[in-house]
Tab-separated table of C-alpha atoms and ligand atoms in Angstrom:
chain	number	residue	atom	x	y	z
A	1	UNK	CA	119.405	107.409	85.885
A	2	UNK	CA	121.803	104.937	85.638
A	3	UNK	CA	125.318	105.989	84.430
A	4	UNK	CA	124.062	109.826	84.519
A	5	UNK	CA	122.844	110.604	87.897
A	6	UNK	CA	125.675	110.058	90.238
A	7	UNK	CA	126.823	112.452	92.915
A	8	UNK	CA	128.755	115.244	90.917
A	9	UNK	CA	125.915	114.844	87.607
A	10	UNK	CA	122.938	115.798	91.089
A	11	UNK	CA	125.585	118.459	92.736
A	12	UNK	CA	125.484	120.206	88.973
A	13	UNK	CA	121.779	120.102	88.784
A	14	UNK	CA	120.725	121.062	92.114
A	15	UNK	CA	123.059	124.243	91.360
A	16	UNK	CA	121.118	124.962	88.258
A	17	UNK	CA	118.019	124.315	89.974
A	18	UNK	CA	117.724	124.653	94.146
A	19	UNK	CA	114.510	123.579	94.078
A	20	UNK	CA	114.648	119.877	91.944
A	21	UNK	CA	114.214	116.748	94.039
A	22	UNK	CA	117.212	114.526	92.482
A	23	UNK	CA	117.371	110.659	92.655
A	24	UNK	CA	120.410	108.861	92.564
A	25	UNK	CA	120.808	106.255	90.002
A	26	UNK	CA	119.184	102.702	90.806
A	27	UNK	CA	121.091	100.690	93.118
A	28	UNK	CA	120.752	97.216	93.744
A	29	UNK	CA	119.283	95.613	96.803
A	30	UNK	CA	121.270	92.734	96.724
A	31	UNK	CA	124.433	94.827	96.123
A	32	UNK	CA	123.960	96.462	99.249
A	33	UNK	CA	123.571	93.126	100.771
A	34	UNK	CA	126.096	91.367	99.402
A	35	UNK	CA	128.965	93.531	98.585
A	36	UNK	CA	127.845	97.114	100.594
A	37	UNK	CA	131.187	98.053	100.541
A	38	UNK	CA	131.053	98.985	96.708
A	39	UNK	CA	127.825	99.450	96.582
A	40	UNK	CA	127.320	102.135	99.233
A	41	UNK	CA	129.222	104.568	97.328
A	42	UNK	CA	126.609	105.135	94.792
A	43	UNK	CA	124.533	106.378	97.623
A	44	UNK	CA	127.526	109.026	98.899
A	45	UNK	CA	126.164	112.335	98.555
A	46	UNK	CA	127.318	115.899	99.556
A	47	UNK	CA	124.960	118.414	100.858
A	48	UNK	CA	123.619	120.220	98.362
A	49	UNK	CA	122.137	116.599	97.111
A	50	UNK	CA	119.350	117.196	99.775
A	51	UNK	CA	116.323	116.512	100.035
A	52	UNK	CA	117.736	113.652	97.894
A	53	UNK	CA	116.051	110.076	97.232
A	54	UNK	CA	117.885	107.023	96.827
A	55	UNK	CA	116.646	104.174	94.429
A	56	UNK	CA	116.533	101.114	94.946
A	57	UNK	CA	115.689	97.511	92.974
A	58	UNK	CA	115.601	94.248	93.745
A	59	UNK	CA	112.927	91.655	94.148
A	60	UNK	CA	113.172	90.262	97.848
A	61	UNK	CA	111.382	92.157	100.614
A	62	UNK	CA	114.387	91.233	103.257
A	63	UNK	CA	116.827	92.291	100.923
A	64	UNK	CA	114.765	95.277	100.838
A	65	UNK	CA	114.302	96.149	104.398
A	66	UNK	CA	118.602	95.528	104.940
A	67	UNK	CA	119.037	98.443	102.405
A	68	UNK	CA	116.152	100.797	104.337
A	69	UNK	CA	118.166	100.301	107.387
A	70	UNK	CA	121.106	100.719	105.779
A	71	UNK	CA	120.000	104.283	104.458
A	72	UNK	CA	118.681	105.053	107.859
A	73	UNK	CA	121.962	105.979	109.126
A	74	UNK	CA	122.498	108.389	106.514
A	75	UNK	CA	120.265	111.330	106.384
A	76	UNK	CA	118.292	110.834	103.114
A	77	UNK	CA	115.214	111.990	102.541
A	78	UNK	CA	112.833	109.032	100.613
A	79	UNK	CA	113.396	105.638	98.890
A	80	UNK	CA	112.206	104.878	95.514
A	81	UNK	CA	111.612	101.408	94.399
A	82	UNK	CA	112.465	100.736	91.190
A	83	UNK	CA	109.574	99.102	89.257
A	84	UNK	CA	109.673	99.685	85.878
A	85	UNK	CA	113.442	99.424	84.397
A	86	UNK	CA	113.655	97.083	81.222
A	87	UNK	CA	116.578	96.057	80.956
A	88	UNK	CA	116.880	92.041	80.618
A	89	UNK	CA	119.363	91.671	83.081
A	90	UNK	CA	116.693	92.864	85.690
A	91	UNK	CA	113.525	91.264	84.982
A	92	UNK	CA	115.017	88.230	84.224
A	93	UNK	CA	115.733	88.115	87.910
A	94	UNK	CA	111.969	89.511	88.048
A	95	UNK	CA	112.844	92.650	89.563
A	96	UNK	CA	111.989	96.415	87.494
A	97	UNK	CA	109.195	96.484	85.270
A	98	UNK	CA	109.102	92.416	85.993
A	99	UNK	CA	107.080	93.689	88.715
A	100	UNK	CA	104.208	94.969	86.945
A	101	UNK	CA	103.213	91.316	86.453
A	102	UNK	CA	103.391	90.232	90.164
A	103	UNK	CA	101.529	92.638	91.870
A	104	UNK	CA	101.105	91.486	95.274
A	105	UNK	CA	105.362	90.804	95.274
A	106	UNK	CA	105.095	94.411	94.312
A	107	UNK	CA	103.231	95.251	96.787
A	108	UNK	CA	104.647	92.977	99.623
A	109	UNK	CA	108.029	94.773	98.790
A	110	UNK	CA	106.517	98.563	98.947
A	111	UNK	CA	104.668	97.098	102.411
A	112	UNK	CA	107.963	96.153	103.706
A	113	UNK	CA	109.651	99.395	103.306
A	114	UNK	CA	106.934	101.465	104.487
A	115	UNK	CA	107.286	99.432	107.641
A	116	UNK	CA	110.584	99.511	108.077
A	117	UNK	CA	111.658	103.310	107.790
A	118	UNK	CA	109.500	106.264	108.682
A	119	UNK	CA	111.078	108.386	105.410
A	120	UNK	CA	108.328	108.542	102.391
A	121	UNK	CA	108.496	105.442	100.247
A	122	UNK	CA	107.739	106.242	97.116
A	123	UNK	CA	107.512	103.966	93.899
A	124	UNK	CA	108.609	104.558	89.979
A	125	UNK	CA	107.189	102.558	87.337
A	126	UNK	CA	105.551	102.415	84.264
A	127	UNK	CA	101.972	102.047	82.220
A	128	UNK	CA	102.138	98.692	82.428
A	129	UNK	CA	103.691	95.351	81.147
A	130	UNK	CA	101.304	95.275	77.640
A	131	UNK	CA	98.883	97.568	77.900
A	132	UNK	CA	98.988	101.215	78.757
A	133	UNK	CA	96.085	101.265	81.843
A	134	UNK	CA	96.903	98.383	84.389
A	135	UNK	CA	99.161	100.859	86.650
A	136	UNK	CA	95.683	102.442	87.665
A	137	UNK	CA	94.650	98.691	89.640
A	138	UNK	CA	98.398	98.423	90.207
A	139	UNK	CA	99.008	101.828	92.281
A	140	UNK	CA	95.975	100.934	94.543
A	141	UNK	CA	97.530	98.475	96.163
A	142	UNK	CA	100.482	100.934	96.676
A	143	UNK	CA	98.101	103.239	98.289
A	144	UNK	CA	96.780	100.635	100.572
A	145	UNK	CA	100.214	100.022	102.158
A	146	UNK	CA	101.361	103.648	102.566
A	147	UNK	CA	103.355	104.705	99.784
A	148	UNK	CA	103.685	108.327	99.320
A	149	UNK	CA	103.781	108.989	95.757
A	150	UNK	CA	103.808	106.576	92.471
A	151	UNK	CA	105.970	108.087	89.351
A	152	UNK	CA	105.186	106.624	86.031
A	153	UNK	CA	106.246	106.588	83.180
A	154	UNK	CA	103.884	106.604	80.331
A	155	UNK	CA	105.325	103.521	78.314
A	156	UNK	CA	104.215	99.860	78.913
A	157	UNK	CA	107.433	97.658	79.166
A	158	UNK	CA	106.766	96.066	75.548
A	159	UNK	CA	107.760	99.368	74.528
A	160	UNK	CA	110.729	99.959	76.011
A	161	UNK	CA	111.668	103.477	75.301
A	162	UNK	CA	109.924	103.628	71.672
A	163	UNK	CA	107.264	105.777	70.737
A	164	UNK	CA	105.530	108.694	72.913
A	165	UNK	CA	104.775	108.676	76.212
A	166	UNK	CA	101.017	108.678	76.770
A	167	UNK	CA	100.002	110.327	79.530
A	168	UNK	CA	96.080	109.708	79.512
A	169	UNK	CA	96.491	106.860	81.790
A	170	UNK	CA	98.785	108.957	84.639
A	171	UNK	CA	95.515	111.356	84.915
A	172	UNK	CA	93.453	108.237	84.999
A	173	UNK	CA	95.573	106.466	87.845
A	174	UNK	CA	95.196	110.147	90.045
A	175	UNK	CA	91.814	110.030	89.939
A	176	UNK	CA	91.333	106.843	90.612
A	177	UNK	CA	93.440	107.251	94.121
A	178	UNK	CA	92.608	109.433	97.083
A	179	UNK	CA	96.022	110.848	98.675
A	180	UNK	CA	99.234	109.128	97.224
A	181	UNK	CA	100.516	111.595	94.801
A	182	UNK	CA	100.976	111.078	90.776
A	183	UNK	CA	104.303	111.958	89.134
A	184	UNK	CA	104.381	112.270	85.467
A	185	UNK	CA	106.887	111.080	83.464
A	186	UNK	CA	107.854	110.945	80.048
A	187	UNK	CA	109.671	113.112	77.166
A	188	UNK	CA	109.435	116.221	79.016
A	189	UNK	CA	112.259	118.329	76.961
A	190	UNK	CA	111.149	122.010	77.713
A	191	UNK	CA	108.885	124.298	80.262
A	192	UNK	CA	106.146	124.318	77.768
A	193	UNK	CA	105.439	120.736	77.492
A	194	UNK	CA	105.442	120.277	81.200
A	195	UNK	CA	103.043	122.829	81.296
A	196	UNK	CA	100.674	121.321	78.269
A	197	UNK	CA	101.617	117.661	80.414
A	198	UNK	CA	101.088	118.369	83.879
A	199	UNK	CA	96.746	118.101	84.371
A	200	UNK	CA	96.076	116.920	87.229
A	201	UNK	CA	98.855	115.159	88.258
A	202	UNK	CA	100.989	116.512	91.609
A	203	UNK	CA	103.910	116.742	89.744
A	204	UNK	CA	106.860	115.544	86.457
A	205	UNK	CA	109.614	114.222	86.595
A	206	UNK	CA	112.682	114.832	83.844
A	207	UNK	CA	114.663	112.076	82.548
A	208	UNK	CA	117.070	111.820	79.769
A	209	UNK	CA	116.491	116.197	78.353
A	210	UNK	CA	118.551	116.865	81.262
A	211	UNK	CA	121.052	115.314	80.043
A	212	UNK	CA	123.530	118.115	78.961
A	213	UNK	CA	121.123	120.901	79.873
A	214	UNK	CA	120.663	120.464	83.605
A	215	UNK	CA	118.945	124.215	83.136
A	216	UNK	CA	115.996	121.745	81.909
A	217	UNK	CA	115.300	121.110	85.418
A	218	UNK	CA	114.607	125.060	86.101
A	219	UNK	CA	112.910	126.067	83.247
A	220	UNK	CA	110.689	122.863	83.971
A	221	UNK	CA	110.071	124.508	87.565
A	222	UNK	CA	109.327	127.872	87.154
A	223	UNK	CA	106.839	127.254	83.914
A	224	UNK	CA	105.196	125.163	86.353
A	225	UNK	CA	104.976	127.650	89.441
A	226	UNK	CA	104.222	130.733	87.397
A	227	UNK	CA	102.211	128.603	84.456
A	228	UNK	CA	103.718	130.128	81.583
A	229	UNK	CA	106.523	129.035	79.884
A	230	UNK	CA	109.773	130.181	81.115
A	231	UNK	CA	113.263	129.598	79.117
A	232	UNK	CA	116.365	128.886	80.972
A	233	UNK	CA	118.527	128.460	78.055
A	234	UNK	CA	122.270	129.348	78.674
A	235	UNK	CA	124.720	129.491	75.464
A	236	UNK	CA	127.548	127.321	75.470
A	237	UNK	CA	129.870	129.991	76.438
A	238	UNK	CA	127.561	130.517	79.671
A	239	UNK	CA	127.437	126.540	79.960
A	240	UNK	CA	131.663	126.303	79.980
A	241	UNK	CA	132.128	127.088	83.873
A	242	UNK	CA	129.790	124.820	84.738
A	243	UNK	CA	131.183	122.404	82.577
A	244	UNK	CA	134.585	122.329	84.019
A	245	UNK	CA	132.805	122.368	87.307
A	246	UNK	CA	131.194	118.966	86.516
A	247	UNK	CA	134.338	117.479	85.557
A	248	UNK	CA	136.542	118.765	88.556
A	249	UNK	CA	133.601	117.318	90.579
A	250	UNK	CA	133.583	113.866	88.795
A	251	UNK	CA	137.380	113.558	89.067
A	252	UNK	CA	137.296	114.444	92.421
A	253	UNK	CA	134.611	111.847	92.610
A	254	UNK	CA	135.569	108.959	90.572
A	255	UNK	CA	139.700	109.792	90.255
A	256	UNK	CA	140.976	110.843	87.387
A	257	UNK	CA	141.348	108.099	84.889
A	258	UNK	CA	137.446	106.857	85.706
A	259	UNK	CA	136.325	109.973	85.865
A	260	UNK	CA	137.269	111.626	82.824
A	261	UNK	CA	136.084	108.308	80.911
A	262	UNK	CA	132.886	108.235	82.518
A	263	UNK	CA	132.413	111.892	82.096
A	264	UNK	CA	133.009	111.732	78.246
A	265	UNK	CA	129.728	111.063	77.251
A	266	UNK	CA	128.428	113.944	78.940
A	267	UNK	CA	130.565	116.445	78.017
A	268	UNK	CA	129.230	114.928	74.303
A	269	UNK	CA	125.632	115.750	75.734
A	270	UNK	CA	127.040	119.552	76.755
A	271	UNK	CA	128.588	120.435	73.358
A	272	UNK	CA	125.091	120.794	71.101
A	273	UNK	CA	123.322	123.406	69.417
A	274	UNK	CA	126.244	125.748	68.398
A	275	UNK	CA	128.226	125.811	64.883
A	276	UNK	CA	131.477	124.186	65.533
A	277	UNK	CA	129.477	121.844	67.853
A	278	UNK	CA	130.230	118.412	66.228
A	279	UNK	CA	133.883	119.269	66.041
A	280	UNK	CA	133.993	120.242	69.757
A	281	UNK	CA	132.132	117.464	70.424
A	282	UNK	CA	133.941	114.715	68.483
A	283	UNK	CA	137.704	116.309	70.470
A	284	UNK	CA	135.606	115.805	73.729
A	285	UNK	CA	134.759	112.565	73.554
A	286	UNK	CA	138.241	111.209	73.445
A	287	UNK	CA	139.621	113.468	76.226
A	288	UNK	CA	142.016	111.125	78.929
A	289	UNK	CA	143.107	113.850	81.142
A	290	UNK	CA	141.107	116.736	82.734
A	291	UNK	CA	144.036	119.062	81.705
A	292	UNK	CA	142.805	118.248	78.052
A	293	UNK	CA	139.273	119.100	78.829
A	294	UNK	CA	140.172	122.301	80.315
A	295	UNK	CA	142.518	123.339	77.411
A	296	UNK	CA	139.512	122.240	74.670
A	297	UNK	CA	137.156	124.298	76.734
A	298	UNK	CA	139.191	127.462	76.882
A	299	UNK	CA	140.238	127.202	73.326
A	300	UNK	CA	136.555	126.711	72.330
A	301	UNK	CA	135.855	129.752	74.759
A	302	UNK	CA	138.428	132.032	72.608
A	303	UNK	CA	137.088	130.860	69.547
A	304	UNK	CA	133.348	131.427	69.721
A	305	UNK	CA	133.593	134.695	71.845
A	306	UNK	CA	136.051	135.901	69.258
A	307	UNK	CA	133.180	135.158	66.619
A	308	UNK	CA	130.548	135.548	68.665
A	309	UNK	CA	128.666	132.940	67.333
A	310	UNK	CA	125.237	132.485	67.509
A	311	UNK	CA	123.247	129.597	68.631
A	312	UNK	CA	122.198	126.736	65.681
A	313	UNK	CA	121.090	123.544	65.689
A	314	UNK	CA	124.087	121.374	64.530
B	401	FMN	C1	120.383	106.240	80.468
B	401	FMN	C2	119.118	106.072	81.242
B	401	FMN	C3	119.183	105.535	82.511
B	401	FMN	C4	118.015	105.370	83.264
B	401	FMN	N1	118.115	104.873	84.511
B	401	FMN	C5	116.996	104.804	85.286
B	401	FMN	C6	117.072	104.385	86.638
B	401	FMN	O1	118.144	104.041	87.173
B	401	FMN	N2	115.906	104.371	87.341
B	401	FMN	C7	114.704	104.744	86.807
B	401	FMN	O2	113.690	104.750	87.495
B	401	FMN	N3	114.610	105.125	85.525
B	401	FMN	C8	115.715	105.163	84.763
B	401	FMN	N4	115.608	105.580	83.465
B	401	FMN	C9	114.287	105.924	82.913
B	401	FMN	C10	113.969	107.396	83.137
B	401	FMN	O3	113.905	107.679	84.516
B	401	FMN	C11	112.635	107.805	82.503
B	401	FMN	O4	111.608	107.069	83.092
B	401	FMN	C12	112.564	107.606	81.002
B	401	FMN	O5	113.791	107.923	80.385
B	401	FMN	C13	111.449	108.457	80.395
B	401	FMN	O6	111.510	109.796	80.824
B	401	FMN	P1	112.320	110.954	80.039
B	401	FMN	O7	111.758	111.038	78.637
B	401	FMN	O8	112.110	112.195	80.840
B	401	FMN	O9	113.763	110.513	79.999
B	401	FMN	C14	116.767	105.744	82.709
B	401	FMN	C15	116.704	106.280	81.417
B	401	FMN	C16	117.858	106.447	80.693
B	401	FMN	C17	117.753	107.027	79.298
């Protein structure tokens, strides 16, 4: 996810959860043509990233088939193709969800890549441009041309990120296909609903709940394998380590000054669910230096294990 899901945001979450297949954050075809210098970082990855899947958007199937190469000679193990984001500054250039409405560019691209590499190729996009059921004719032609697995999430682009997911038309789309595999996507925020989600579909995928509670990712997994809900839900004393973790990793990542402004937001994500939170939360957003974050965080540590305060939902 764009902005979230850089290197040290995937390190943090595959720690929390070994088993979660991470994605880094859409990257730009024509980036990586253009400018690859810059661009390439966003596909830098350490380790413990692996089996990790790069995305990738654009709208020309060269373009596409530079970047494949391009990832070649670093040991990743799928690309996505971004189909589905948005945001007017990509499908006025028709790429993202601009997609949906030329289906045999679609296509032509998702061809190309299959050709080119011999990683899985795999595609994320949503119910549709209008209406919630053309991604069943849509992922055929996905199918046809070897793509591995089609994630989608259950909005249309009209509705942008409003309203619920509806998942109906995921289960439709799986049985409609014969091998490439169905990822649902779409407000998964606990175990439970994953569980009440999942039907026949091969598997979810978790999006903006992770946000702040990486743990998501876990509790996701293991209500899935064992098919009862199970809660992975540390306290914010338990969550402080890892939080100074994630910053140490982002300013090694980004530098300092960067990486303690890109990192505000999600120590703002961290610090919820706990009286005192908003406070915390409001000194933590304005944080320049990691020294300040640590000395918040250890104060805050003193504080609430002084008053041992228990979880609320402020
Ligand atoms: C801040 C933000 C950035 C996102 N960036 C991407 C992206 O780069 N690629 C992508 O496929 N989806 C992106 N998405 C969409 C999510 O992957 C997901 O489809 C959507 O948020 C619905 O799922 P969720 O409720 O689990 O978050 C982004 C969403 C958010 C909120």
């Amino acid at each position: 996810m764009e902005h979230y899901s850089d290197s040290p945001f995937r390190q943090i979450v595959r720690k929390a959860s070994p088993e979660t297949v991470v994605y880094t954050e859409f990257i730009s075809v024509d980036g990586l043509k253009y400018n690859p210098k810059k661009v390439s970082k966003k596909y830098s990855y350490d380790p413990i990233e692996n089996p990790l899947i790069v995305q990738l958007f654009g709208g020309d199937p060269d373009h596409f088939v530079n970047a494949v190469k391009m990832l070649e000679e670093v040991d990743i193990a799928g690309i996505d193709i971004n189909m589905g984001c948005p945001a007017h500054r990509v499908v006025k250039c028709q790429y993202g969800a601009a997609l949906i409405q030329d289906a045999p560019q679609a296509w032509k691209i998702a061809e190309a890549c299959v050709k080119a590499t011999d990683r899985p190729v795999t595609v994320k996009t949503r119910l549709g441009w209008a209406k919630n059921d053309e991604v069943i004719e849509f992922s055929k032609g996905f199918e046809q041309v070897g793509v591995k697995a089609i994630a989608i999430h259950g909005r249309t682009y009209k509705q942008g990120f409003s309203g619920e997911a509806d998942w109906e038309p995921m289960y439709k789309t799986k049985e409609a296909l014969s091998e490439m595999k169905v990822i649902g996507n779409g407000d998964i925020n606990c175990g439970q609903f994953a569980i009440d989600k999942i039907g026949n579909l091969d598997g979810v995928m978790v999006g903006h709940h992770t946000f702040g509670n990486p743990w998501l990712l876990e509790e996701v997994h293991r209500s899935l394998k064992t098919g009862k809900e199970v809660q992975i839900r540390p306290s914010f004393i338990e969550k402080i380590p890892w939080i100074l973790e994630h910053c140490d990793l982002q300013v090694d990542y980004k530098g300092e000054e960067i990486g303690v402004r890109e990192i505000r937001k999600q120590l703002g994500e961290y610090t919820k669910g706990f009286d005192g939170a908003r406070e915390l939360r409001s000194r933590l957003v304005r944080v320049d230096t990691l020294a300040q974050i640590k000395e918040i965080l250890q104060e805050a540590q003193e504080t609430l294990s002084c008053l041992q305060i228990e979880p609320s939902d402020s």
